[in-house]
Coordinates of C-alpha atoms in Angstrom, one line a residue:
Chain A
M1 CA 91.3 100.4 80.9
E2 CA 92.5 98.0 83.7
N3 CA 89.6 96.0 85.1
I4 CA 90.5 95.7 88.8
Y5 CA 87.9 93.0 89.3
R6 CA 89.3 90.7 86.7
P7 CA 90.9 87.6 88.2
K8 CA 93.8 85.6 87.1
V9 CA 92.9 82.1 86.0
L10 CA 94.9 79.5 87.9
E11 CA 95.1 75.7 87.6
I12 CA 94.6 73.4 90.5
I13 CA 97.8 71.4 90.6
D14 CA 97.3 69.5 93.9
I15 CA 94.4 68.8 96.4
I16 CA 95.0 67.7 100.0
E17 CA 92.1 66.4 102.0
E18 CA 92.7 67.8 105.4
T19 CA 89.5 66.8 107.2
P20 CA 86.1 65.5 106.0
D21 CA 85.1 69.1 105.1
I22 CA 88.4 70.9 104.6
K23 CA 90.7 70.7 101.6
T24 CA 93.9 72.5 100.7
F25 CA 94.2 73.5 97.1
R26 CA 97.6 74.1 95.4
L27 CA 97.3 76.5 92.5
G28 CA 99.9 77.0 89.8
A29 CA 100.9 80.7 89.9
D30 CA 103.8 83.0 89.8
I31 CA 102.5 85.6 92.3
S32 CA 104.6 87.5 94.8
Y33 CA 103.1 88.0 98.2
R34 CA 103.9 88.2 101.9
P35 CA 102.7 85.9 104.7
G36 CA 99.4 87.2 106.0
Q37 CA 98.0 88.5 102.8
F38 CA 94.7 87.2 101.3
G39 CA 93.0 86.8 98.0
L40 CA 89.6 86.5 96.4
Y41 CA 89.2 83.0 94.9
S42 CA 86.4 82.2 92.5
V43 CA 84.7 79.3 90.9
F44 CA 83.3 80.7 87.6
S45 CA 79.5 80.9 87.5
E46 CA 79.3 80.3 91.3
G47 CA 81.1 83.4 92.7
E48 CA 84.0 84.7 94.7
A49 CA 85.1 84.1 98.3
T50 CA 87.9 85.4 100.5
F51 CA 90.6 83.2 101.9
C52 CA 94.1 83.8 103.1
I53 CA 97.1 82.5 101.2
A54 CA 98.2 79.6 103.3
S55 CA 101.5 78.8 101.5
S56 CA 104.8 80.5 102.0
P57 CA 106.4 82.9 99.5
T58 CA 109.6 81.0 100.0
K59 CA 108.1 78.3 97.7
K60 CA 107.8 79.5 94.2
G61 CA 105.4 78.5 91.4
Y62 CA 102.3 78.0 93.4
I63 CA 100.0 79.4 96.1
E64 CA 97.8 77.4 98.4
C65 CA 94.5 78.0 100.1
T66 CA 92.7 75.9 102.7
V67 CA 89.0 75.9 102.4
K68 CA 86.1 74.5 104.5
R69 CA 83.1 73.4 102.7
I70 CA 80.3 75.6 104.0
G71 CA 78.6 77.6 101.3
R72 CA 78.0 78.0 97.6
V73 CA 81.5 78.9 96.5
T74 CA 83.3 76.5 98.8
D75 CA 81.0 73.7 97.9
A76 CA 81.8 74.3 94.2
L77 CA 85.5 74.5 95.0
H78 CA 85.4 71.1 96.8
N79 CA 83.8 69.6 93.8
L80 CA 86.7 70.6 91.5
D81 CA 89.5 68.2 90.4
L82 CA 93.1 68.5 89.5
G83 CA 93.5 70.4 86.3
D84 CA 90.4 72.5 86.8
K85 CA 90.7 76.3 86.8
I86 CA 89.7 78.8 89.3
G87 CA 89.9 82.6 89.5
F88 CA 92.2 84.5 91.9
R89 CA 92.5 88.2 92.7
G90 CA 95.2 89.5 95.0
P91 CA 97.3 89.4 97.0
Y92 CA 95.6 92.0 99.1
G93 CA 96.0 93.4 102.6
N94 CA 98.9 94.0 104.8
S95 CA 101.1 91.2 106.2
F96 CA 102.8 89.9 109.3
P97 CA 105.6 92.2 110.5
I98 CA 108.4 89.7 109.8
E99 CA 111.1 92.3 110.3
L100 CA 110.0 92.6 114.0
F101 CA 110.2 88.9 114.4
K102 CA 113.8 88.4 113.4
G103 CA 115.9 86.9 116.2
K104 CA 112.9 86.6 118.5
N105 CA 111.0 83.7 119.9
L106 CA 107.7 83.1 118.1
L107 CA 104.7 81.5 119.7
F108 CA 102.0 80.5 117.2
I109 CA 98.5 79.9 118.6
G110 CA 95.9 78.5 116.1
G111 CA 92.3 77.3 116.4
G112 CA 90.6 75.2 113.7
I113 CA 91.0 76.4 110.2
G114 CA 92.6 79.6 111.7
L115 CA 95.9 77.8 111.4
A116 CA 95.8 78.5 107.6
P117 CA 97.0 82.1 107.8
L118 CA 99.6 81.2 110.5
R119 CA 100.9 78.4 108.3
S120 CA 102.0 80.9 105.6
L121 CA 104.2 82.6 108.2
L122 CA 105.2 79.3 109.9
L123 CA 106.4 77.7 106.7
Y124 CA 108.3 80.9 105.9
C125 CA 110.0 80.7 109.3
L126 CA 110.8 77.1 108.9
D127 CA 112.5 77.9 105.6
K128 CA 114.5 80.7 107.2
R129 CA 114.8 78.9 110.5
E130 CA 118.2 80.6 111.4
D131 CA 116.5 84.0 111.4
F132 CA 114.3 83.2 114.4
S133 CA 115.0 81.9 117.9
E134 CA 112.7 79.4 119.6
I135 CA 109.4 78.6 117.7
T136 CA 106.4 77.0 119.4
L137 CA 103.0 76.1 118.0
L138 CA 100.0 75.6 120.1
Y139 CA 97.2 74.3 117.9
G140 CA 93.7 73.2 118.8
A141 CA 90.5 72.1 117.1
R142 CA 87.1 71.0 118.1
S143 CA 87.9 67.3 117.6
V144 CA 90.8 65.2 116.4
S145 CA 89.2 64.9 112.9
D146 CA 89.0 68.7 112.7
L147 CA 92.7 69.3 113.0
V148 CA 94.2 70.5 109.7
Y149 CA 97.8 69.9 108.3
K150 CA 98.2 66.8 110.4
K151 CA 100.9 65.3 108.3
E152 CA 102.9 68.5 108.1
I153 CA 102.6 69.1 111.8
N154 CA 104.4 65.8 112.4
E155 CA 107.3 67.1 110.2
W156 CA 107.3 70.5 111.9
K157 CA 107.9 68.7 115.3
E158 CA 111.5 68.2 114.3
K159 CA 112.2 71.9 114.1
I160 CA 109.8 73.5 116.5
N161 CA 107.9 72.8 119.7
V162 CA 104.4 71.6 119.0
F163 CA 101.5 71.3 121.4
L164 CA 98.2 70.0 120.1
T165 CA 94.8 70.0 121.9
V166 CA 91.2 69.2 121.2
D167 CA 88.1 70.5 122.9
P168 CA 86.8 68.2 125.7
G169 CA 84.8 65.4 124.1
G170 CA 86.6 65.8 120.8
E171 CA 89.3 63.3 121.6
T172 CA 89.6 59.8 120.2
P173 CA 90.6 56.7 122.4
D174 CA 94.1 56.8 121.1
W175 CA 94.6 60.6 121.5
K176 CA 97.8 61.2 123.4
E177 CA 98.0 65.0 123.2
K178 CA 96.2 67.6 125.3
I179 CA 92.5 68.0 125.9
G180 CA 91.0 71.4 126.7
F181 CA 90.2 74.7 125.1
V182 CA 93.2 76.6 123.6
P183 CA 93.2 79.5 126.1
K184 CA 93.2 77.1 129.0
V185 CA 96.0 75.0 127.6
L186 CA 97.9 78.2 126.9
E187 CA 97.7 79.2 130.5
E188 CA 98.9 75.8 131.7
L189 CA 101.8 75.9 129.3
S190 CA 102.7 79.3 130.7
P191 CA 105.1 80.1 127.8
K192 CA 108.0 82.5 128.4
R193 CA 107.3 86.1 127.4
E194 CA 110.8 87.4 127.1
D195 CA 111.7 88.3 123.6
T196 CA 108.6 86.5 122.4
F197 CA 106.0 87.6 119.8
V198 CA 102.7 85.7 119.7
I199 CA 100.9 85.2 116.4
T200 CA 97.3 83.9 116.8
C201 CA 94.3 83.2 114.6
G202 CA 91.1 81.2 115.1
P203 CA 87.4 81.9 115.6
P204 CA 86.9 85.4 117.0
I205 CA 85.8 84.1 120.3
M206 CA 89.1 82.1 120.6
I207 CA 91.2 85.1 119.6
K208 CA 89.5 87.2 122.3
F209 CA 90.1 84.6 125.0
V210 CA 93.6 83.8 123.9
C211 CA 94.4 87.6 124.1
S212 CA 93.1 87.8 127.6
S213 CA 95.0 84.7 128.6
L214 CA 98.2 86.2 127.1
E215 CA 97.6 89.4 129.0
K216 CA 97.3 87.4 132.2
L217 CA 100.6 85.8 131.4
G218 CA 102.2 89.2 131.1
F219 CA 102.5 89.6 127.3
S220 CA 102.3 93.1 126.1
D221 CA 99.7 94.4 123.6
H222 CA 102.1 95.2 120.8
K223 CA 103.7 91.7 120.9
I224 CA 100.4 89.9 120.3
I225 CA 99.7 89.8 116.6
T226 CA 96.5 88.4 115.1
T227 CA 94.8 88.3 111.7
L228 CA 91.1 89.0 111.6
E229 CA 88.3 88.0 109.3
M230 CA 85.3 90.0 108.1
K231 CA 83.0 89.5 105.1
M232 CA 84.7 90.9 102.0
K233 CA 83.5 91.3 98.4
C234 CA 86.1 93.5 96.7
G235 CA 89.2 93.2 98.8
I236 CA 90.3 96.7 97.9
G237 CA 88.3 99.2 100.0
K238 CA 85.3 99.8 97.8
C239 CA 82.5 97.4 98.6
G240 CA 82.2 98.7 102.2
R241 CA 81.6 95.8 104.4
C242 CA 84.8 94.7 106.1
N243 CA 85.1 97.6 108.5
I244 CA 85.4 97.4 112.2
G245 CA 84.7 101.0 113.1
K246 CA 86.8 103.1 110.9
T247 CA 89.3 100.3 110.2
Y248 CA 88.9 98.4 106.9
L249 CA 90.3 94.9 107.1
C250 CA 91.1 94.8 103.4
K251 CA 93.1 98.0 103.5
D252 CA 94.4 98.3 107.0
G253 CA 94.5 94.6 107.9
P254 CA 93.9 91.8 108.1
V255 CA 97.0 91.7 110.4
F256 CA 96.8 93.7 113.6
S257 CA 98.4 93.9 117.0
L258 CA 96.3 93.6 120.1
K259 CA 97.3 97.2 120.8
E260 CA 95.6 98.2 117.5
I261 CA 92.6 96.0 118.2
K262 CA 92.0 97.7 121.5
N263 CA 91.4 100.9 119.6
M264 CA 88.6 99.3 117.6
P265 CA 85.0 98.9 118.7
D266 CA 84.2 95.4 119.8
E267 CA 82.3 94.4 116.6
F268 CA 84.2 91.5 115.1
Chain B
M1 CA 92.2 129.8 82.2
N2 CA 89.9 132.4 83.7
L3 CA 86.5 131.2 84.6
S4 CA 83.7 133.7 84.0
D5 CA 80.1 133.3 84.8
K6 CA 77.6 133.5 81.9
L7 CA 73.9 134.2 81.2
L8 CA 71.6 132.0 79.2
N9 CA 68.3 133.4 78.0
K10 CA 65.5 131.0 78.9
E11 CA 64.3 131.0 75.3
K12 CA 67.7 129.9 74.2
L13 CA 67.9 126.9 76.6
N14 CA 66.6 124.4 73.9
D15 CA 69.1 125.7 71.4
F16 CA 71.9 125.4 74.0
I17 CA 70.9 121.8 74.7
K18 CA 70.6 121.0 71.0
A19 CA 74.1 122.3 70.4
L20 CA 75.5 120.1 73.3
K21 CA 73.8 117.1 71.7
K22 CA 76.3 117.3 68.8
D23 CA 79.2 116.3 71.0
F24 CA 77.6 114.8 74.1
S25 CA 74.8 112.5 75.2
V26 CA 72.6 114.8 77.3
L27 CA 70.8 113.5 80.4
L28 CA 68.0 115.5 81.9
P29 CA 65.5 115.1 84.8
V30 CA 62.3 113.6 83.5
K31 CA 59.1 112.9 85.4
D32 CA 58.1 109.3 85.4
G33 CA 55.0 108.7 87.6
N34 CA 55.8 110.4 90.9
L35 CA 59.6 110.1 90.5
I36 CA 62.3 111.9 88.6
F37 CA 64.8 109.9 86.6
F38 CA 67.7 111.2 84.5
K39 CA 67.0 110.2 81.0
G40 CA 68.7 110.7 77.6
L41 CA 67.3 113.6 75.6
K42 CA 65.0 112.3 72.9
D43 CA 62.1 113.7 70.9
G44 CA 59.0 114.0 73.1
I45 CA 60.9 114.0 76.4
K46 CA 60.2 117.0 78.5
P47 CA 62.7 117.9 81.1
C48 CA 61.5 118.9 84.5
F49 CA 63.7 121.3 86.5
D50 CA 61.5 122.2 89.4
Y51 CA 61.3 118.8 90.9
S52 CA 61.6 117.7 94.5
I53 CA 65.0 116.3 95.4
A54 CA 63.3 113.9 97.8
S55 CA 61.5 112.1 94.9
S56 CA 64.4 111.9 92.4
H57 CA 66.2 108.7 91.6
P58 CA 69.8 109.1 92.9
L59 CA 72.3 110.5 90.5
K60 CA 74.9 108.0 91.6
S61 CA 73.2 105.3 89.5
I62 CA 74.7 106.9 86.4
F63 CA 78.2 106.4 87.8
L64 CA 77.7 103.3 89.9
P65 CA 74.9 101.5 88.1
Q66 CA 72.5 99.5 90.3
R67 CA 73.7 96.5 88.4
E68 CA 76.9 96.3 86.4
E69 CA 78.6 93.5 84.6
L70 CA 82.3 93.3 85.6
F71 CA 83.2 90.8 82.9
R72 CA 81.9 87.7 81.1
F73 CA 83.5 84.3 80.8
K74 CA 83.3 81.2 78.7
I75 CA 83.8 77.8 80.3
K76 CA 84.9 75.0 77.9
K77 CA 85.7 71.8 79.7
N78 CA 88.4 73.0 82.1
E79 CA 89.5 76.1 80.2
I80 CA 88.2 79.5 81.2
E81 CA 88.2 82.5 78.9
I82 CA 87.5 85.9 80.4
L83 CA 85.9 88.4 78.1
E84 CA 85.8 92.1 79.0
S85 CA 82.4 93.7 79.0
S86 CA 81.9 96.6 76.7
M87 CA 81.5 99.8 78.5
N88 CA 79.5 102.8 77.4
D89 CA 82.2 105.4 77.4
E90 CA 80.3 108.1 75.5
K91 CA 80.8 111.7 76.6
R92 CA 77.8 112.8 78.7
I93 CA 76.4 115.9 80.2
I94 CA 73.9 115.9 83.0
I95 CA 71.8 119.0 83.2
G96 CA 69.6 119.8 86.1
C97 CA 70.7 117.7 89.0
R98 CA 70.5 119.2 92.5
P99 CA 73.8 120.5 93.9
C100 CA 73.7 118.0 96.8
E101 CA 73.7 115.1 94.3
A102 CA 76.8 116.5 92.6
K103 CA 78.4 116.9 96.0
G104 CA 77.5 113.2 96.8
L105 CA 79.6 112.1 93.9
T106 CA 82.7 113.8 95.3
I107 CA 82.1 111.7 98.4
I108 CA 81.9 108.4 96.5
D109 CA 85.1 109.6 94.7
K110 CA 87.1 109.2 98.0
P111 CA 87.1 105.4 98.4
F112 CA 86.7 104.8 94.6
L113 CA 89.4 107.1 93.3
E114 CA 91.6 108.2 96.2
W115 CA 92.0 104.7 97.6
Q116 CA 94.3 102.6 95.4
P117 CA 93.6 100.8 93.1
R118 CA 91.2 103.2 91.6
D119 CA 87.9 101.8 90.3
E120 CA 88.5 102.3 86.7
A121 CA 85.0 101.9 85.4
Y122 CA 83.7 104.5 87.8
L123 CA 86.6 106.8 87.0
K124 CA 85.9 106.6 83.3
R125 CA 82.3 107.6 83.9
R126 CA 83.3 110.5 86.1
E127 CA 85.8 111.7 83.6
N128 CA 83.3 111.4 80.7
T129 CA 80.5 113.2 82.4
I130 CA 80.1 117.0 82.8
I131 CA 77.7 118.1 85.5
I132 CA 75.5 121.1 85.2
S133 CA 73.5 121.3 88.5
I134 CA 70.6 123.7 89.1
L135 CA 70.0 125.5 92.3
C136 CA 66.8 124.2 93.9
P137 CA 63.7 126.4 93.5
E138 CA 62.6 125.6 97.0
P139 CA 64.0 123.4 99.7
E140 CA 62.0 120.3 100.8
D141 CA 60.8 120.1 104.4
T142 CA 63.3 117.2 104.7
C143 CA 66.3 119.1 103.4
F144 CA 69.2 119.8 105.8
C145 CA 72.1 120.4 103.4
T146 CA 73.2 123.5 105.3
S147 CA 74.0 121.5 108.3
L148 CA 76.7 119.5 106.5
G149 CA 79.0 122.5 105.9
Y150 CA 79.9 121.9 102.3
N151 CA 79.8 124.4 99.4
L152 CA 76.8 124.4 97.0
E153 CA 79.2 124.5 94.1
D154 CA 81.1 121.2 95.1
G155 CA 81.1 118.6 92.4
S156 CA 79.4 120.7 89.6
D157 CA 81.1 122.0 86.5
I158 CA 78.4 124.6 86.2
L159 CA 75.8 125.7 88.7
M160 CA 72.7 127.0 87.0
I161 CA 70.6 129.5 88.9
E162 CA 67.1 130.4 87.6
L163 CA 66.5 134.1 87.4
S164 CA 63.5 135.8 85.8
G165 CA 63.9 135.5 82.0
C166 CA 67.3 133.8 82.1
Y167 CA 69.6 131.3 83.8
Y168 CA 72.7 132.5 85.6
L169 CA 75.5 130.0 84.9
E170 CA 78.2 130.0 87.5
V171 CA 81.2 128.4 85.8
L172 CA 83.2 126.2 88.1
T173 CA 85.6 124.2 86.0
E174 CA 87.5 124.5 82.8
R175 CA 85.4 121.9 81.0
G176 CA 82.3 123.8 82.1
E177 CA 83.8 127.0 80.7
N178 CA 84.4 125.3 77.3
L179 CA 80.7 124.6 77.0
V180 CA 79.5 128.1 77.5
K181 CA 82.3 130.3 76.2
D182 CA 80.1 131.8 73.5
L183 CA 77.3 132.9 75.9
P184 CA 77.1 136.5 77.2
L185 CA 79.0 137.4 80.4
A186 CA 77.1 137.7 83.6
E187 CA 78.2 141.1 84.9
D188 CA 76.3 141.2 88.2
K189 CA 78.0 138.5 90.4
K190 CA 76.2 139.5 93.5
I191 CA 73.0 138.1 92.2
K192 CA 74.2 134.5 92.4
E193 CA 75.2 134.9 96.1
K194 CA 71.8 136.5 96.9
E195 CA 69.9 133.6 95.2
K196 CA 71.9 131.0 97.2
E197 CA 71.3 132.9 100.4
I198 CA 67.6 133.1 99.7
L199 CA 67.5 129.3 99.2
T200 CA 69.6 128.4 102.2
S201 CA 67.7 130.7 104.4
K202 CA 64.5 128.8 103.6
I203 CA 66.0 125.5 104.9
K204 CA 64.2 124.9 108.1
R205 CA 66.2 122.0 109.6
H206 CA 69.5 122.6 111.2
I207 CA 71.8 120.5 113.2
S208 CA 75.4 120.4 114.2
I209 CA 77.4 117.3 113.7
N210 CA 80.8 118.0 115.2
S211 CA 81.7 115.1 117.4
P212 CA 81.7 111.4 116.8
I213 CA 78.7 109.6 118.2
A214 CA 79.6 107.2 121.0
F215 CA 79.6 103.6 119.8
D216 CA 78.5 102.3 123.2
N217 CA 75.7 104.7 123.6
P218 CA 72.7 102.6 124.8
L219 CA 70.4 105.0 122.7
W220 CA 71.4 103.0 119.5
K221 CA 69.1 100.2 120.5
E222 CA 66.2 102.5 121.3
I223 CA 66.4 104.7 118.2
S224 CA 66.8 101.8 115.8
Q225 CA 64.1 99.6 117.3
K226 CA 61.6 100.2 114.5
C227 CA 64.2 99.9 111.7
L228 CA 62.9 97.2 109.3
G229 CA 66.3 96.7 107.7
C230 CA 64.7 97.3 104.3
G231 CA 67.7 99.2 102.9
I232 CA 65.7 101.9 101.1
C233 CA 67.7 104.6 102.8
T234 CA 70.9 103.2 101.4
Y235 CA 69.6 102.7 97.9
L236 CA 68.3 106.2 97.7
C237 CA 71.3 107.8 99.4
P238 CA 73.6 109.9 97.1
T239 CA 76.6 108.8 99.1
C240 CA 76.0 105.1 99.9
Y241 CA 78.2 103.1 97.6
C242 CA 78.4 99.6 99.0
F243 CA 78.0 96.8 96.5
D244 CA 77.9 93.0 96.3
I245 CA 79.7 90.9 93.7
A246 CA 78.1 87.7 92.4
D247 CA 78.1 85.4 89.4
E248 CA 75.4 84.5 87.0
K249 CA 75.8 81.7 84.4
N250 CA 78.3 83.5 82.2
S251 CA 79.1 86.7 83.9
R252 CA 80.3 88.3 87.1
F253 CA 78.4 91.4 88.1
R254 CA 78.2 93.9 91.0
C255 CA 75.0 95.4 92.3
W256 CA 74.1 97.8 95.1
D257 CA 74.1 96.3 98.5
S258 CA 73.1 97.6 101.9
C259 CA 74.7 97.5 105.4
S260 CA 71.1 97.3 106.6
F261 CA 70.8 93.7 105.4
S262 CA 71.7 90.9 107.8
Y263 CA 73.7 89.0 105.3
F264 CA 75.8 92.0 104.4
T265 CA 78.5 90.9 107.0
K266 CA 77.4 87.3 107.5
M267 CA 80.3 84.9 107.1
A268 CA 80.3 81.1 107.1
A269 CA 80.5 80.7 110.8
H270 CA 80.3 84.2 112.2
Q271 CA 78.1 87.3 112.1
P272 CA 79.7 90.4 113.6
R273 CA 76.5 92.5 113.4
P274 CA 73.8 90.0 114.2
E275 CA 71.3 92.7 115.4
Q276 CA 69.6 95.4 113.5
F277 CA 70.7 98.1 115.9
Q278 CA 74.3 97.2 115.1
R279 CA 73.7 97.5 111.4
Y280 CA 71.9 100.8 111.8
R281 CA 74.7 102.1 114.1
N282 CA 77.3 101.1 111.5
R283 CA 75.4 103.0 108.8
I284 CA 75.1 106.2 110.9
M285 CA 78.6 106.0 112.3
H286 CA 80.1 105.3 108.9
K287 CA 78.5 108.5 107.7
F288 CA 79.2 110.8 110.6
S289 CA 82.3 109.3 112.3
Y290 CA 84.2 106.6 110.3
F291 CA 84.1 108.3 106.9
K292 CA 84.9 111.7 108.6
E293 CA 88.0 110.2 110.2
R294 CA 89.2 108.6 107.0
F295 CA 88.4 111.4 104.5
N296 CA 87.7 114.5 106.7
E297 CA 84.1 115.0 105.6
F298 CA 80.7 113.5 106.3
A299 CA 79.2 110.9 104.0
C300 CA 75.9 112.7 104.0
V301 CA 74.7 115.6 101.9
G302 CA 71.5 116.4 103.7
C303 CA 69.2 115.5 100.8
G304 CA 66.6 114.1 103.1
R305 CA 65.6 111.2 100.9
C306 CA 66.1 108.7 103.7
I307 CA 63.7 110.6 105.9
R308 CA 61.1 111.0 103.2
H309 CA 61.1 107.4 102.0
C310 CA 61.6 105.5 105.3
P311 CA 58.5 103.2 105.7
V312 CA 58.7 103.6 109.4
S313 CA 59.6 107.3 109.6
M314 CA 63.1 107.0 110.9
D315 CA 64.7 110.4 110.8
I316 CA 68.4 110.6 110.5
M317 CA 68.5 114.1 111.9
E318 CA 66.7 113.1 115.1
V319 CA 69.2 110.3 115.4
I320 CA 72.1 112.6 115.2
E321 CA 70.5 115.1 117.5
K322 CA 69.9 112.4 120.1
S323 CA 73.2 110.8 119.9
G324 CA 75.7 113.5 118.9
V325 CA 77.1 116.5 120.5
R326 CA 75.5 119.7 119.4
S327 CA 77.2 123.0 118.8
Q328 CA 76.4 126.3 117.2
E329 CA 78.5 126.1 114.0
S330 CA 76.7 125.3 110.8
G331 CA 75.9 126.6 107.4
V332 CA 76.5 126.0 103.7
K333 CA 79.2 128.3 102.6
G334 CA 77.6 130.1 99.6

């Protein structure tokens, strides 16, 4: 009998401190997955928690997750060292519709740790750069110290357009990038909408405002793609808590177009 | 294989059960205080068949235990060894559950077995357990099964109907047939339909649930105002299956959970259902709208337990009546 709740045991092979309370863990694993999918990560005797896979499947031999220290499991994860083992179940869920993106312009809009699921796709696109047209990233966080993937973003700047912003008051004296909430900066940038898909993720409130800004800018529903988060325990349609209306995030999502989201009740 | 109904003389019931005990573990309804639990047949245990459905512990607990170990683990320095928990996979027969409870299992089957991957532990228990339900002697005042439009036979291998002097055994599956092949044939098939009709005609509460309830209906706030969020309705419900997964020192387990609880959907930085009315709305809409859209049936069997045991007398039927669209169609198909 196959135990569908039994995790694989993976070794932590690298840890990157992103911010004072966010770390990225690289886990040795030979797992095939698609950008946008998620997993259930566990610290044994502490419990399981759901995070996206933040790495790209173009890189073999490991997966990565980016975790904010905020509860029992994430606290325990943050206390682990290189060589320690954690549990992983997955990959679960649907993924970003990469086929639709081929040859198109891509506009990534991330907020806070919501950049993690976008990073999987972004890294994929960087590795297959010739498959896509212009790529732009607009990324914001509450303050400069809350921005994740800082080092990588500098490297991305060589291949794609990058705009960074922090919420008003979150800037440091030497901050040279933008100041302002992501939707506002987005409207100021007024990106071109022709042949462009937008992929966005962040706190639910940011996603909602970004979507309405995008609509103001003339982007159509089906070209706005986001990935949502709800509490999950099983990841496979059994435990009954990740639904938004009749839609189960673990089975039907977590990736949806704004067109699909408009058919859901506003309860996320 | 032709399925043919059989008769079991009441005096032969004990012999029949004894014979089953050779190959199966037999579970029967037994009175414990004011409640009915399904217990293994042992000396001195007296089954009770004329119990009230409203006061019986839900049958789902036999298939989806209230607490179940998923696996154990050993942690040695930084090595982790996962050990599979042993599972009781004995062949079992449940005799004397109510038809609505057997139906409830077919509803839990949908997400657990139709949606991939299948829940293997649950599947094993379903496959290993034969269900002989018994037609209720009388409906409770909180029963409304006839409003849900399912068949009384759904989910049972055999449906037992008490007649004077004997039990009529309506054989519904091949594995049911195998148990009773030596018993005398029931010649008069009309009698079973008549008994079902008599029972269903005694059910007083009727409602039609045809149309999804509007999510934005302001009534949700009003009708759920007194809900305490205690979760008893979900724990006792034959179709509620939500669970939590958590770790103890050396094991990971799952246990029943409830969409009535505030932490059910609480995430690190976000709570999509912060108010009780949203949680109550989700429960009712899941049963009568979301589940129906996904699996084409309601996630309710009309057992009435949630009405009987609610500490503040919330009545699921009143809620549906207030919020839903009523129509004339209803009725359990005998």
